[in-house]
XYZ file of C-alpha atoms in Angstrom:
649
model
C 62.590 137.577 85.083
C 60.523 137.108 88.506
C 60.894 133.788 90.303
C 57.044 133.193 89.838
C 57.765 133.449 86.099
C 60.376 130.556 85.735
C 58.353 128.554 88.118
C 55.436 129.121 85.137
C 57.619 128.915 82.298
C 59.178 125.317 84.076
C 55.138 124.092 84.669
C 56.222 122.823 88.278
C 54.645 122.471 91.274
C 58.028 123.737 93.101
C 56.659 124.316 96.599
C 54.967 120.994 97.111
C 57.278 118.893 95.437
C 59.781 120.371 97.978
C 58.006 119.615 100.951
C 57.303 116.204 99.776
C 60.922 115.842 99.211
C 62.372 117.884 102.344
C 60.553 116.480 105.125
C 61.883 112.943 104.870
C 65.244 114.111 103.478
C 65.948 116.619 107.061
C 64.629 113.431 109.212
C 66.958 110.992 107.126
C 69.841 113.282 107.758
C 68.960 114.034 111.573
C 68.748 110.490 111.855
C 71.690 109.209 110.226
C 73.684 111.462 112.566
C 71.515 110.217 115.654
C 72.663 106.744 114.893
C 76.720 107.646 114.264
C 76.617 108.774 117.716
C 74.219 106.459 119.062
C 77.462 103.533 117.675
C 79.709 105.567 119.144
C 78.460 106.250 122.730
C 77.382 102.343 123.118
C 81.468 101.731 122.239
C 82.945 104.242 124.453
C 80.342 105.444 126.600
C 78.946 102.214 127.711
C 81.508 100.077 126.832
C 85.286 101.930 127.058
C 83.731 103.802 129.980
C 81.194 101.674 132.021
C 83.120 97.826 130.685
C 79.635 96.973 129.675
C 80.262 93.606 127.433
C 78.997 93.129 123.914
C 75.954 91.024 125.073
C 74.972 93.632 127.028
C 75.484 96.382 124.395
C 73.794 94.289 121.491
C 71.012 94.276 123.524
C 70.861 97.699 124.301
C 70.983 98.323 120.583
C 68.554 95.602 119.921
C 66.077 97.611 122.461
C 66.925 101.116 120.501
C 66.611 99.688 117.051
C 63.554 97.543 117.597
C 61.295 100.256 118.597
C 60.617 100.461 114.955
C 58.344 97.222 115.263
C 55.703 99.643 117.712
C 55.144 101.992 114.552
C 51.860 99.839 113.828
C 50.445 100.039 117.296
C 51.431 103.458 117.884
C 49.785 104.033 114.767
C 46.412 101.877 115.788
C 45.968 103.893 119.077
C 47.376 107.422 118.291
C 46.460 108.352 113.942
C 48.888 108.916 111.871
C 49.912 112.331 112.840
C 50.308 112.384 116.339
C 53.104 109.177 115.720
C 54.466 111.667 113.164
C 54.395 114.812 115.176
C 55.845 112.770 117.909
C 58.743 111.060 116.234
C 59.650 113.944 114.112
C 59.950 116.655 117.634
C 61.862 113.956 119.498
C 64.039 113.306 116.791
C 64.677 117.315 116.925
C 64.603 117.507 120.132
C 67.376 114.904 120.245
C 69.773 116.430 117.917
C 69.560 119.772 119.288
C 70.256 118.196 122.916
C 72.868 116.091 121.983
C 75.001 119.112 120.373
C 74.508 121.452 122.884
C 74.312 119.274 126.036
C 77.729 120.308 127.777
C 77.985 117.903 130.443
C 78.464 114.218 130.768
C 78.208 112.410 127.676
C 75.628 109.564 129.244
C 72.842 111.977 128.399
C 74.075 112.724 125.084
C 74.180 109.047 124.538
C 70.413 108.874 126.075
C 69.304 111.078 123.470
C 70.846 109.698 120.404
C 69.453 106.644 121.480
C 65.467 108.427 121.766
C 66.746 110.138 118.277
C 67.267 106.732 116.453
C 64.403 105.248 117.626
C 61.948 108.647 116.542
C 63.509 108.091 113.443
C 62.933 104.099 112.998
C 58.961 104.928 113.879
C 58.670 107.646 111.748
C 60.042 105.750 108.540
C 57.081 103.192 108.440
C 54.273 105.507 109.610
C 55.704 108.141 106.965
C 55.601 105.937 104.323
C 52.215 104.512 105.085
C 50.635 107.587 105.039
C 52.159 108.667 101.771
C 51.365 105.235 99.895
C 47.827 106.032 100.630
C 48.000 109.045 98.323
C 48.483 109.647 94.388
C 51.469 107.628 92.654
C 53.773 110.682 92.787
C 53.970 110.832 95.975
C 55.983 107.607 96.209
C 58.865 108.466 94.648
C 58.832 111.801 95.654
C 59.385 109.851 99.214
C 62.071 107.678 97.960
C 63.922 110.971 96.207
C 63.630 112.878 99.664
C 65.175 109.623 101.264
C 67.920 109.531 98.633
C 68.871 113.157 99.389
C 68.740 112.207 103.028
C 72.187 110.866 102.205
C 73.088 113.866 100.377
C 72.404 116.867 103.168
C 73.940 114.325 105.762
C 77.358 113.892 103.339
C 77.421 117.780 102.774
C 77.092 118.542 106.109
C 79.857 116.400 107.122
C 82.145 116.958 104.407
C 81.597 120.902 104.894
C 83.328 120.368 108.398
C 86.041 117.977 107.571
C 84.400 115.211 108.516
C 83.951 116.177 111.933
C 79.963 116.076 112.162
C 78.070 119.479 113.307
C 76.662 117.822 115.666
C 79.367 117.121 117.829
C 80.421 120.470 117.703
C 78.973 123.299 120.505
C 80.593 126.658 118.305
C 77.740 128.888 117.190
C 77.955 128.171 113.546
C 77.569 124.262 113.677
C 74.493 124.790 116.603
C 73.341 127.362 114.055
C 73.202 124.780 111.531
C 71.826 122.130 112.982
C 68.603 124.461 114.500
C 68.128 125.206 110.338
C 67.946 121.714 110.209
C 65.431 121.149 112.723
C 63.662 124.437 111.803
C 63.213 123.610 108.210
C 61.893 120.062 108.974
C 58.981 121.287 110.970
C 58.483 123.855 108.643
C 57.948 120.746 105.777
C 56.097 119.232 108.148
C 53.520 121.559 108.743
C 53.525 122.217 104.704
C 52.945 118.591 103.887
C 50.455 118.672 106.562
C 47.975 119.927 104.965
C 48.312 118.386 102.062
C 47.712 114.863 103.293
C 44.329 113.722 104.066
C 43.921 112.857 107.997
C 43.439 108.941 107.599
C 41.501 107.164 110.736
C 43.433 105.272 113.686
C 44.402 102.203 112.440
C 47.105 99.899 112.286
C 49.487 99.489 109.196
C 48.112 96.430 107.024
C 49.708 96.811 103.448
C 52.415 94.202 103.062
C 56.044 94.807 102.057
C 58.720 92.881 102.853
C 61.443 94.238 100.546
C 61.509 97.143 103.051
C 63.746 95.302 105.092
C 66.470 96.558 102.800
C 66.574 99.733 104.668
C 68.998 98.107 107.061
C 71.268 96.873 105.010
C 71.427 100.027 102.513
C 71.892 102.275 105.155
C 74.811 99.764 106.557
C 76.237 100.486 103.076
C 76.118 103.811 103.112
C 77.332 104.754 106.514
C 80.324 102.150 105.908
C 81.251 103.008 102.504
C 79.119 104.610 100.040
C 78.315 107.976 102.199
C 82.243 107.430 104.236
C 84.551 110.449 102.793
C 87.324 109.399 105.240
C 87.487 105.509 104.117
C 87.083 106.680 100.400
C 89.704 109.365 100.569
C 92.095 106.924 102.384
C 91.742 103.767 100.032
C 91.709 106.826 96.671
C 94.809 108.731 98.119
C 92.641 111.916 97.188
C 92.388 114.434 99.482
C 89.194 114.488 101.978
C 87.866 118.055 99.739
C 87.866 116.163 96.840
C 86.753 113.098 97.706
C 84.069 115.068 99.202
C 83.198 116.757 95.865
C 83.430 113.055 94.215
C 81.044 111.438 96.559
C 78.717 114.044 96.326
C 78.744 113.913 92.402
C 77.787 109.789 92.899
C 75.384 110.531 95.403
C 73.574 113.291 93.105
C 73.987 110.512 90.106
C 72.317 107.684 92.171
C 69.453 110.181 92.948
C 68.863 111.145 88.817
C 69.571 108.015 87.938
C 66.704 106.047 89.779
C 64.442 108.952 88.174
C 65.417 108.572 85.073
C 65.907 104.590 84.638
C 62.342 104.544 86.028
C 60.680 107.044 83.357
C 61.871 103.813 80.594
C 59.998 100.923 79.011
C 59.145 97.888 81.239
C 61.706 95.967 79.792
C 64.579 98.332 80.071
C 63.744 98.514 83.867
C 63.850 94.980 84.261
C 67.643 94.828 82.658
C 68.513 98.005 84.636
C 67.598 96.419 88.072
C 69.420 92.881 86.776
C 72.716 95.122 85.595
C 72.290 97.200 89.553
C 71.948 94.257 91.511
C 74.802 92.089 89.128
C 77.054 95.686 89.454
C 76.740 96.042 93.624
C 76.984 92.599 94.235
C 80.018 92.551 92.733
C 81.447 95.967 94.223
C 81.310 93.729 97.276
C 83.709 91.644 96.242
C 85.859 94.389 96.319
C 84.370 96.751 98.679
C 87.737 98.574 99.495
C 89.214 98.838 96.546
C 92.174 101.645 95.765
C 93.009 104.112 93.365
C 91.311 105.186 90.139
C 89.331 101.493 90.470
C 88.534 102.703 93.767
C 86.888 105.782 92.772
C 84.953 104.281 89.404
C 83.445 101.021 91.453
C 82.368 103.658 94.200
C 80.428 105.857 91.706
C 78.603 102.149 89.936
C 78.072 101.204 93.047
C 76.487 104.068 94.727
C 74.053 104.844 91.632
C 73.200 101.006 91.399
C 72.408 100.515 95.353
C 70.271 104.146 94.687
C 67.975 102.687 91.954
C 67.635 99.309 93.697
C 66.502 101.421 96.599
C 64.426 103.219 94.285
C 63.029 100.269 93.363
C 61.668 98.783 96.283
C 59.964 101.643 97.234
C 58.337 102.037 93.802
C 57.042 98.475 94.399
C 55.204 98.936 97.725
C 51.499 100.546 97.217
C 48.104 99.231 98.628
C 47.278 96.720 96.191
C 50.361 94.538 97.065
C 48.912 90.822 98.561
C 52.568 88.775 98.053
C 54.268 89.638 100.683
C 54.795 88.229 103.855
C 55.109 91.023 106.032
C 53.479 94.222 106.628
C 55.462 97.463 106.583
C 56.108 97.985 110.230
C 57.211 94.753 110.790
C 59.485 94.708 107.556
C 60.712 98.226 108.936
C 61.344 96.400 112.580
C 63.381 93.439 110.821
C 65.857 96.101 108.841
C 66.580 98.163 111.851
C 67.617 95.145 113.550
C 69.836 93.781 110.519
C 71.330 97.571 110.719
C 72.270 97.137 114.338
C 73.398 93.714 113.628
C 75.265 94.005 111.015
C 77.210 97.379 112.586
C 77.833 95.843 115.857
C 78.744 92.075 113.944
C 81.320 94.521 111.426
C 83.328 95.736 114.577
C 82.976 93.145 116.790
C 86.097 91.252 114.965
C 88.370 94.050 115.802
C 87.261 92.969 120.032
C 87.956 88.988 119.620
C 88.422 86.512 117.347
C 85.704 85.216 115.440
C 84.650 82.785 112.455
C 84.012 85.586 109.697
C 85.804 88.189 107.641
C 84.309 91.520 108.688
C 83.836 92.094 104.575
C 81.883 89.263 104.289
C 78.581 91.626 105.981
C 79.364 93.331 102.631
C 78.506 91.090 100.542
C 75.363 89.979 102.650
C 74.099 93.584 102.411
C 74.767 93.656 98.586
C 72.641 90.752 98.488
C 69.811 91.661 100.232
C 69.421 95.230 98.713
C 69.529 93.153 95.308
C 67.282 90.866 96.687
C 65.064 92.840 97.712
C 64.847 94.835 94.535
C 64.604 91.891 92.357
C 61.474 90.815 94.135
C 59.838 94.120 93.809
C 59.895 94.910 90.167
C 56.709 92.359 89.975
C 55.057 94.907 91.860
C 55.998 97.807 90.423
C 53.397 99.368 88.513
C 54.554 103.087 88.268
C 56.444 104.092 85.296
C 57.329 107.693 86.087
C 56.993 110.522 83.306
C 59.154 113.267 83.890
C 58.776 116.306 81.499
C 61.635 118.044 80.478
C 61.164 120.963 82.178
C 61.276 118.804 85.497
C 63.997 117.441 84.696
C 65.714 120.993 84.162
C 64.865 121.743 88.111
C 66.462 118.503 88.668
C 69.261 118.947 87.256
C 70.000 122.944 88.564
C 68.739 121.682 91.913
C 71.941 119.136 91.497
C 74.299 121.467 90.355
C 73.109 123.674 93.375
C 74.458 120.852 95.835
C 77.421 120.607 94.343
C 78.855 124.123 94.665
C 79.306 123.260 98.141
C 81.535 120.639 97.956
C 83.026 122.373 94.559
C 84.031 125.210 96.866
C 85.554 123.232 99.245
C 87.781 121.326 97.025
C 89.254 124.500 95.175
C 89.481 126.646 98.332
C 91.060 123.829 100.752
C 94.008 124.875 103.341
C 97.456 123.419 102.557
C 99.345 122.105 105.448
C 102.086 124.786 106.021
C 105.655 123.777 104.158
C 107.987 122.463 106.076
C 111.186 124.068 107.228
C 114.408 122.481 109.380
C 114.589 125.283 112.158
C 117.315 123.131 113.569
C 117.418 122.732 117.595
C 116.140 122.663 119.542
C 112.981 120.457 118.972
C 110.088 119.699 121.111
C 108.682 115.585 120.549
C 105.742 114.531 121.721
C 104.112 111.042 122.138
C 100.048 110.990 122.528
C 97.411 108.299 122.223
C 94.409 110.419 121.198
C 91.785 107.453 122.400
C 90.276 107.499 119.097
C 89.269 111.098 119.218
C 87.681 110.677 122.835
C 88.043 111.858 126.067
C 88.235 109.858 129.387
C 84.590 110.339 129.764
C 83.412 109.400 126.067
C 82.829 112.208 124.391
C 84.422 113.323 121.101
C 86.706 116.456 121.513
C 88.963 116.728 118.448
C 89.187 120.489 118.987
C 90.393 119.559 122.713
C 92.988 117.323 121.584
C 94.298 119.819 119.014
C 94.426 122.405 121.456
C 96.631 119.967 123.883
C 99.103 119.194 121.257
C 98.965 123.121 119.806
C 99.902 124.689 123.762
C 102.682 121.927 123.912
C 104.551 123.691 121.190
C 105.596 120.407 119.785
C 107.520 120.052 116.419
C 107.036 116.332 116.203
C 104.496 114.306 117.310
C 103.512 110.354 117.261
C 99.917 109.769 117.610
C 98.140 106.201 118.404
C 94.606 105.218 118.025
C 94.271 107.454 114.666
C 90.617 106.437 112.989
C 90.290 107.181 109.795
C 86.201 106.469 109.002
C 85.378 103.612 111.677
C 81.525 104.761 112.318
C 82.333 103.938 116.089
C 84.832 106.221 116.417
C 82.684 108.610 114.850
C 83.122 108.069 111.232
C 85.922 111.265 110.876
C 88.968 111.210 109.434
C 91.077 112.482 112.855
C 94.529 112.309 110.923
C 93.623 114.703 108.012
C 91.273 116.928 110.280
C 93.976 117.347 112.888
C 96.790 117.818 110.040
C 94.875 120.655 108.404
C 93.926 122.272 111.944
C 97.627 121.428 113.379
C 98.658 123.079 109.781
C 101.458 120.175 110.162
C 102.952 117.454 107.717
C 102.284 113.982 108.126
C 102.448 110.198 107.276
C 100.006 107.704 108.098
C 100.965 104.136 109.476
C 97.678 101.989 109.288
C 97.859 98.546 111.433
C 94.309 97.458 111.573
C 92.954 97.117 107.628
C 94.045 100.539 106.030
C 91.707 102.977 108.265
C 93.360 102.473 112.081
C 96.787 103.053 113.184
C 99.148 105.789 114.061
C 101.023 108.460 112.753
C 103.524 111.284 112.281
C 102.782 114.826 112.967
C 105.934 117.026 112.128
C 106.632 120.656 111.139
C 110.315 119.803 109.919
C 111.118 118.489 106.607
C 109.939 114.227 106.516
C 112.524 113.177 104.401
C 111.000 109.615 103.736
C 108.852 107.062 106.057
C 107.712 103.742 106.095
C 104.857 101.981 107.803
C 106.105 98.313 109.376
C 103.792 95.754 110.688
C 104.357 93.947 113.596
C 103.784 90.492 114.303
C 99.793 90.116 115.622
C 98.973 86.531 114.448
C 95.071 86.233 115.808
C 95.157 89.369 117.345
C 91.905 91.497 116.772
C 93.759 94.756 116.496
C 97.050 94.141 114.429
C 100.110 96.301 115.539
C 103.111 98.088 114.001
C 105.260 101.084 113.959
C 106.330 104.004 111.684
C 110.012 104.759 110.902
C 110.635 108.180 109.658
C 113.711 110.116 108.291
C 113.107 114.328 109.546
C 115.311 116.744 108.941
C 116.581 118.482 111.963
C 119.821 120.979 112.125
C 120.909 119.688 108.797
C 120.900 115.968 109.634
C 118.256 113.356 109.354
C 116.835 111.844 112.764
C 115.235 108.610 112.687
C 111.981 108.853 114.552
C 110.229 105.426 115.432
C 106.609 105.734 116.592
C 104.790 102.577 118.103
C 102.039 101.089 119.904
C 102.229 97.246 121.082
C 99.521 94.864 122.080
C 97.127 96.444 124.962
C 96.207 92.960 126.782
C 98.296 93.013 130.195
C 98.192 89.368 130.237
C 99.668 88.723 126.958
C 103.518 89.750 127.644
C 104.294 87.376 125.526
C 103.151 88.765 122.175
C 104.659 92.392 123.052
C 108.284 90.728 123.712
C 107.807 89.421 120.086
C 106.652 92.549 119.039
C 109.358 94.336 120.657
C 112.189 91.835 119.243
C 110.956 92.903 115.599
C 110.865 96.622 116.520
C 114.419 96.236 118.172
C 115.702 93.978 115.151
C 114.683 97.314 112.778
C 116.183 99.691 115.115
C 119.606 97.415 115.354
C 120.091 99.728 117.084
C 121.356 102.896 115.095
C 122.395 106.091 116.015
C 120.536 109.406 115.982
C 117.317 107.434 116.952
C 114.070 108.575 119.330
C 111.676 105.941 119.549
C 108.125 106.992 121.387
C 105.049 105.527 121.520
C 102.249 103.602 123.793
C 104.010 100.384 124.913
C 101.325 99.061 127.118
C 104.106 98.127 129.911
C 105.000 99.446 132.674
C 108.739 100.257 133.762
C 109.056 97.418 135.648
C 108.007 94.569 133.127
C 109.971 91.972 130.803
C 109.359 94.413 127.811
C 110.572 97.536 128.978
C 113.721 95.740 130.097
C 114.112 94.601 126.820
C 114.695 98.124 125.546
C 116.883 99.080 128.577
C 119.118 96.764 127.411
C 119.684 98.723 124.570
C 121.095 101.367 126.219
C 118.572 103.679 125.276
C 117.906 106.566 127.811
C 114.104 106.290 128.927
C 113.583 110.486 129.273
C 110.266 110.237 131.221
C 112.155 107.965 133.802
C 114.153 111.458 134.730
C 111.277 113.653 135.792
C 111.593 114.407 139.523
C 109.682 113.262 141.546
C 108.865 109.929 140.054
C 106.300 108.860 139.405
C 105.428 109.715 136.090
C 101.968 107.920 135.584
C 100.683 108.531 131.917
C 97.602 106.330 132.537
C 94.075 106.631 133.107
C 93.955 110.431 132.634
C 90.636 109.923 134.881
C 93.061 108.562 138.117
C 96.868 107.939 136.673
C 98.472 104.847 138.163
C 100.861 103.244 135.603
C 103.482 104.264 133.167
C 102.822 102.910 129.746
C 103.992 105.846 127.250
C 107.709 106.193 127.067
C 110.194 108.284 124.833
C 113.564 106.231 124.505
C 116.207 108.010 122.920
C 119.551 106.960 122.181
C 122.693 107.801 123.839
C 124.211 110.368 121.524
C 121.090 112.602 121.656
C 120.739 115.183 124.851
C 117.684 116.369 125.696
C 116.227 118.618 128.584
C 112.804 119.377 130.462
C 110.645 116.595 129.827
C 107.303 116.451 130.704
C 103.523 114.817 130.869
C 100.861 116.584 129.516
C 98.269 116.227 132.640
C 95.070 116.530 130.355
C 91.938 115.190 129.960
C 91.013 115.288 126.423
C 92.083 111.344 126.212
C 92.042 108.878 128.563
C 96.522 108.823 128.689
C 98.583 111.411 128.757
C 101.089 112.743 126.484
C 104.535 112.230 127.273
C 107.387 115.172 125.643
C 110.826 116.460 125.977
C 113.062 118.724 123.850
C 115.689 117.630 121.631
C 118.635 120.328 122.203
C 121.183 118.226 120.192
């Protein structure tokens, strides 16, 4: 049968309903990855980088973020399309520049920044425009915004959580011009099928679109985070891909379909959402099989009370307080807020539990749902035969994913090859480089040329959006094609770990002591097989503040109370103290040999990578161990180097 045939025989308008669906879905994507490294770049750009403090970043990201409240004076002065036109070419023009831009990372940052805030004007104007038109063209926005979240998740799950666009190979630039190409190419179809409405500002009144902000917060945090889910599930990142996908795709034909039922049964649906995600936020980060069944509730119920809202905004609304571009204005600014207020804790001490921004998003999505149902006046009818492209449009997204799960790369077994063995210590800066840019491939590259057979790693992320929201221990595991245990220190997705292509025998994860320390601390303790015999590898990283010697002399007193100290023992890690200091005289006393302290001529500086001037990553090993040619690994794919040295008995 020809394809105009089905189309016929399924009585749907297929190329229309796609535009209408694709142009804001391709700009929600685009500009949810704008914003990930627009986060990122203010944290390690402008702040690792350039010190800037968090005043001075909040209101950098206040500036970004509150361009959305110009989208009804841009509107006034310029008509509808030329704002659109505008916003969607610069939010294009962004993307494309920030993946292929090879040079300092400043720019990059520039144009995430001029991406995001394309994308906050275009969301208002958009939706303006299409509340002006026939009822089906509102939820045909909110769908397209819905699977926003569903091409951005793809994407990023399809590379291991290691976003296209910070990649610069052919195949992810490739990618990412389809993107942009099939936007414009909506664009230009929807187009012409929109009346052109006179300059004027935007008057309607909504003021349950301030939600935006705080559903988006949810979904770049948790709902849409494959590394945070697969951590806190214990599944692997392929299948908590596929699973996340699947709740995504349910949120989407759920909203549809709890919307085509009686007045009354929506009521009780948006009562049971709002009850169900306010309560997921009591336990945002739950584990296991709970884990995975409060993800999927939660996901479809913050989808339909999305749904919802939208539904409720159309031209005859006269409750509300505030018009759309202000609304749209206020839930940037709560996304910027409540992003920078969720990560702030882990930079100094302050009154609130990060999760607590949880719950206050809940809230407000509920909220802002509840008070839109008296508004509401479409009750969607969906044919069957709609529903059947629905539903094979669905099963379409998931082969992806589906793919990926059955077809994923095991880590290569592991096997003792006995000695001699090559360790290596390396604190991978959160995935960045001295200069702030994200270079996983860089860093795998270091740590593949230094032929190492066991490596400890500090400053592992495993989903913090300003690091990038990727999972850097199971990306660099399955590109490494190494074994590994994770030691989380900081809540369950920041820490260190063990890289090793001999036999791990068994490991444990220790915390050290960090009372009212942002970033808590600890260390791993591993058994490996090597030559027959089990090694005892300890991998650390203490307390960063020079200041506080204190707290790393307690730290180190735990550590050393473990270690006890026992035989056959390397202990490696980022120590934050230099030769000279209280600390490292601690472990001297041991009797420990310091390798690095051998290398001729001295000295062996391991920090900045930018311009080295102090010592702060060691490998100690004890006295009944030899070892030969260590080393530092003089590269600039994180801001210290990597310290090795082989193990010949």
């Amino acid at each position: 049968m020809r394809r105009d045939e089905i189309l016929a025989k399924l009585n749907v308008r297929l190329p229309e309903a796609v535009s209408a669906i694709a142009l804001p879905a391709l700009a929600v994507a685009l500009g949810l990855q704008c914003i990930r490294v627009l986060i990122s770049g203010l944290t390690w750009v402008l702040g690792d980088r350039f010190q800037l403090g968090a005043f001075q970043l909040g209101a950098i990201a206040f500036a970004v973020f509150g361009v959305a409240f110009l989208a009804s004076l841009l509107r006034r002065k310029l008509g509808y399309r030329r704002v659109i036109a505008a916003s969607l070419i610069s939010l294009s023009a962004s993307a494309i520049f920030v993946q292929i831009w090879p040079g300092d990372p400043i720019f990059g940052l520039i144009a995430a920044g001029a991406g995001t805030a394309a994308f906050t004007l275009f969301l208002p104007v958009y939706l303006d425009e299409v509340r002006r038109q026939e009822d089906a063209a509102i939820p045909l926005f909110a769908a397209g915004f819905l699977c926003g979240l569903v091409v951005d998740s793809l994407l990023s799950g399809a590379w291991g959580t290691y976003d296209p666009i910070w990649q610069q190979s052919a195949v992810p630039v490739l990618l990412t011009a389809s993107q942009v190409a099939a936007l414009m190419f909506a664009t230009v179809k929807v187009w012409g099928e929109i009346p052109v409405s006179p300059p004027g500002p935007i008057r309607s009144r909504s003021g349950a679109w301030i939600i935006v902000g705080p559903f988006l917060f949810l979904q770049l945090l948790i709902l849409q985070n494959i590394p945070s889910q697969s951590t806190l599930t214990g599944l692997n990142t392929a299948t908590t891909y596929l699973w996340l996908i699947g709740a995504e795709l349910a949120g989407v034909i759920g909203a549809f379909f709890l919307h085509t039922r009686h007045a009354d049964a929506t009521y009780l649906a948006t009562l049971f959402s709002s009850g169900l995600l306010v309560t997921f936020a009591f336990f945002p980060f739950s584990t296991g099989v709970m884990g995975l069944a409060l993800l999927l509730l939660a996901q479809v119920s913050a989808c339909y009370l999305f749904f919802t809202v939208v539904l409720g905004m159309n031209n005859t609304q006269r409750g509300h307080t505030m018009n759309l571009s202000t609304a749209n204005g206020v839930g940037m600014l709560l996304l910027a807020i409540l992003i920078l207020a969720y990560y702030a804790v882990y930079q100094i001490a302050l009154p609130y539990e990060n999760s607590m921004l949880v719950m206050v998003s809940a809230v407000l999505v509920s909220g802002g749902a509840l008070t839109s149902l008296r508004y509401s006046k479409t009750r969607l009818r969906v044919n069957r035969k709609q529903w059947a492209v629905a539903l094979l449009a669905c099963a379409v997204a998931l082969v992806p994913p589906a793919v990926h799960a059955s077809t994923e790369t095991q880590p290569a077994v592991p096997s003792d090859e006995g000695f001699p063995v090559k360790v290596l210590s390396y604190n991978l800066h959160n995935g960045f480089n001295y200069i702030g840019k994200l270079e996983l491939e860089a860093l795998a590259l270091e740590i593949e040329r230094s032929g190492a057979d066991i490596v400890a790693l500090q400053e592992i992320s495993r989903g913090w959006l300003v690091n990038g929201r990727v999972d850097m221990l199971t990306w660099l595991a399955e590109r490494l094609q190494m074994d590994y245990f994770f030691g989380p220190t900081t809540g369950p997705f920041w820490g260190n770990a063990l890289f090793s292509r001999y036999p791990i025998i068994s490991a444990q994860n220790h915390q050290l002591p960090s009372d009212g320390l942002p970033l808590q601390r600890g260390f791993i303790s591993a058994k490996i097989r090597v030559g027959g015999e089990n090694l005892q590898v300890i991998a650390t990283h203490l307390h960063h503040v020079e200041e506080d010697t204190e707290t790393r002399i307690g730290q180190l007193l735990a550590l050393m109370a473990f270690f006890n100290p026992a035989e056959r023992t390397i202990i490696m890690g980022d120590l934050n103290a230099e030769p000279s200091s209280t600390e490292i005289g601690l472990l001297r006393g041991l009797g420990i040999k310091d390798v690095i302290a051998t290398i001729e001529p001295p000295p062996a500086y391991t920090f900045s990578a930018k311009d080295p001037f102090q010592r702060i990553d060691y490998i100690w090993v004890t006295p009944d161990i030899t070892f030969s040619e260590p080393a530092i690994l003089t590269s600039t794919a994180s801001d210290h180097f990597g310290v090795m040295v082989t193990i010949t008995k």
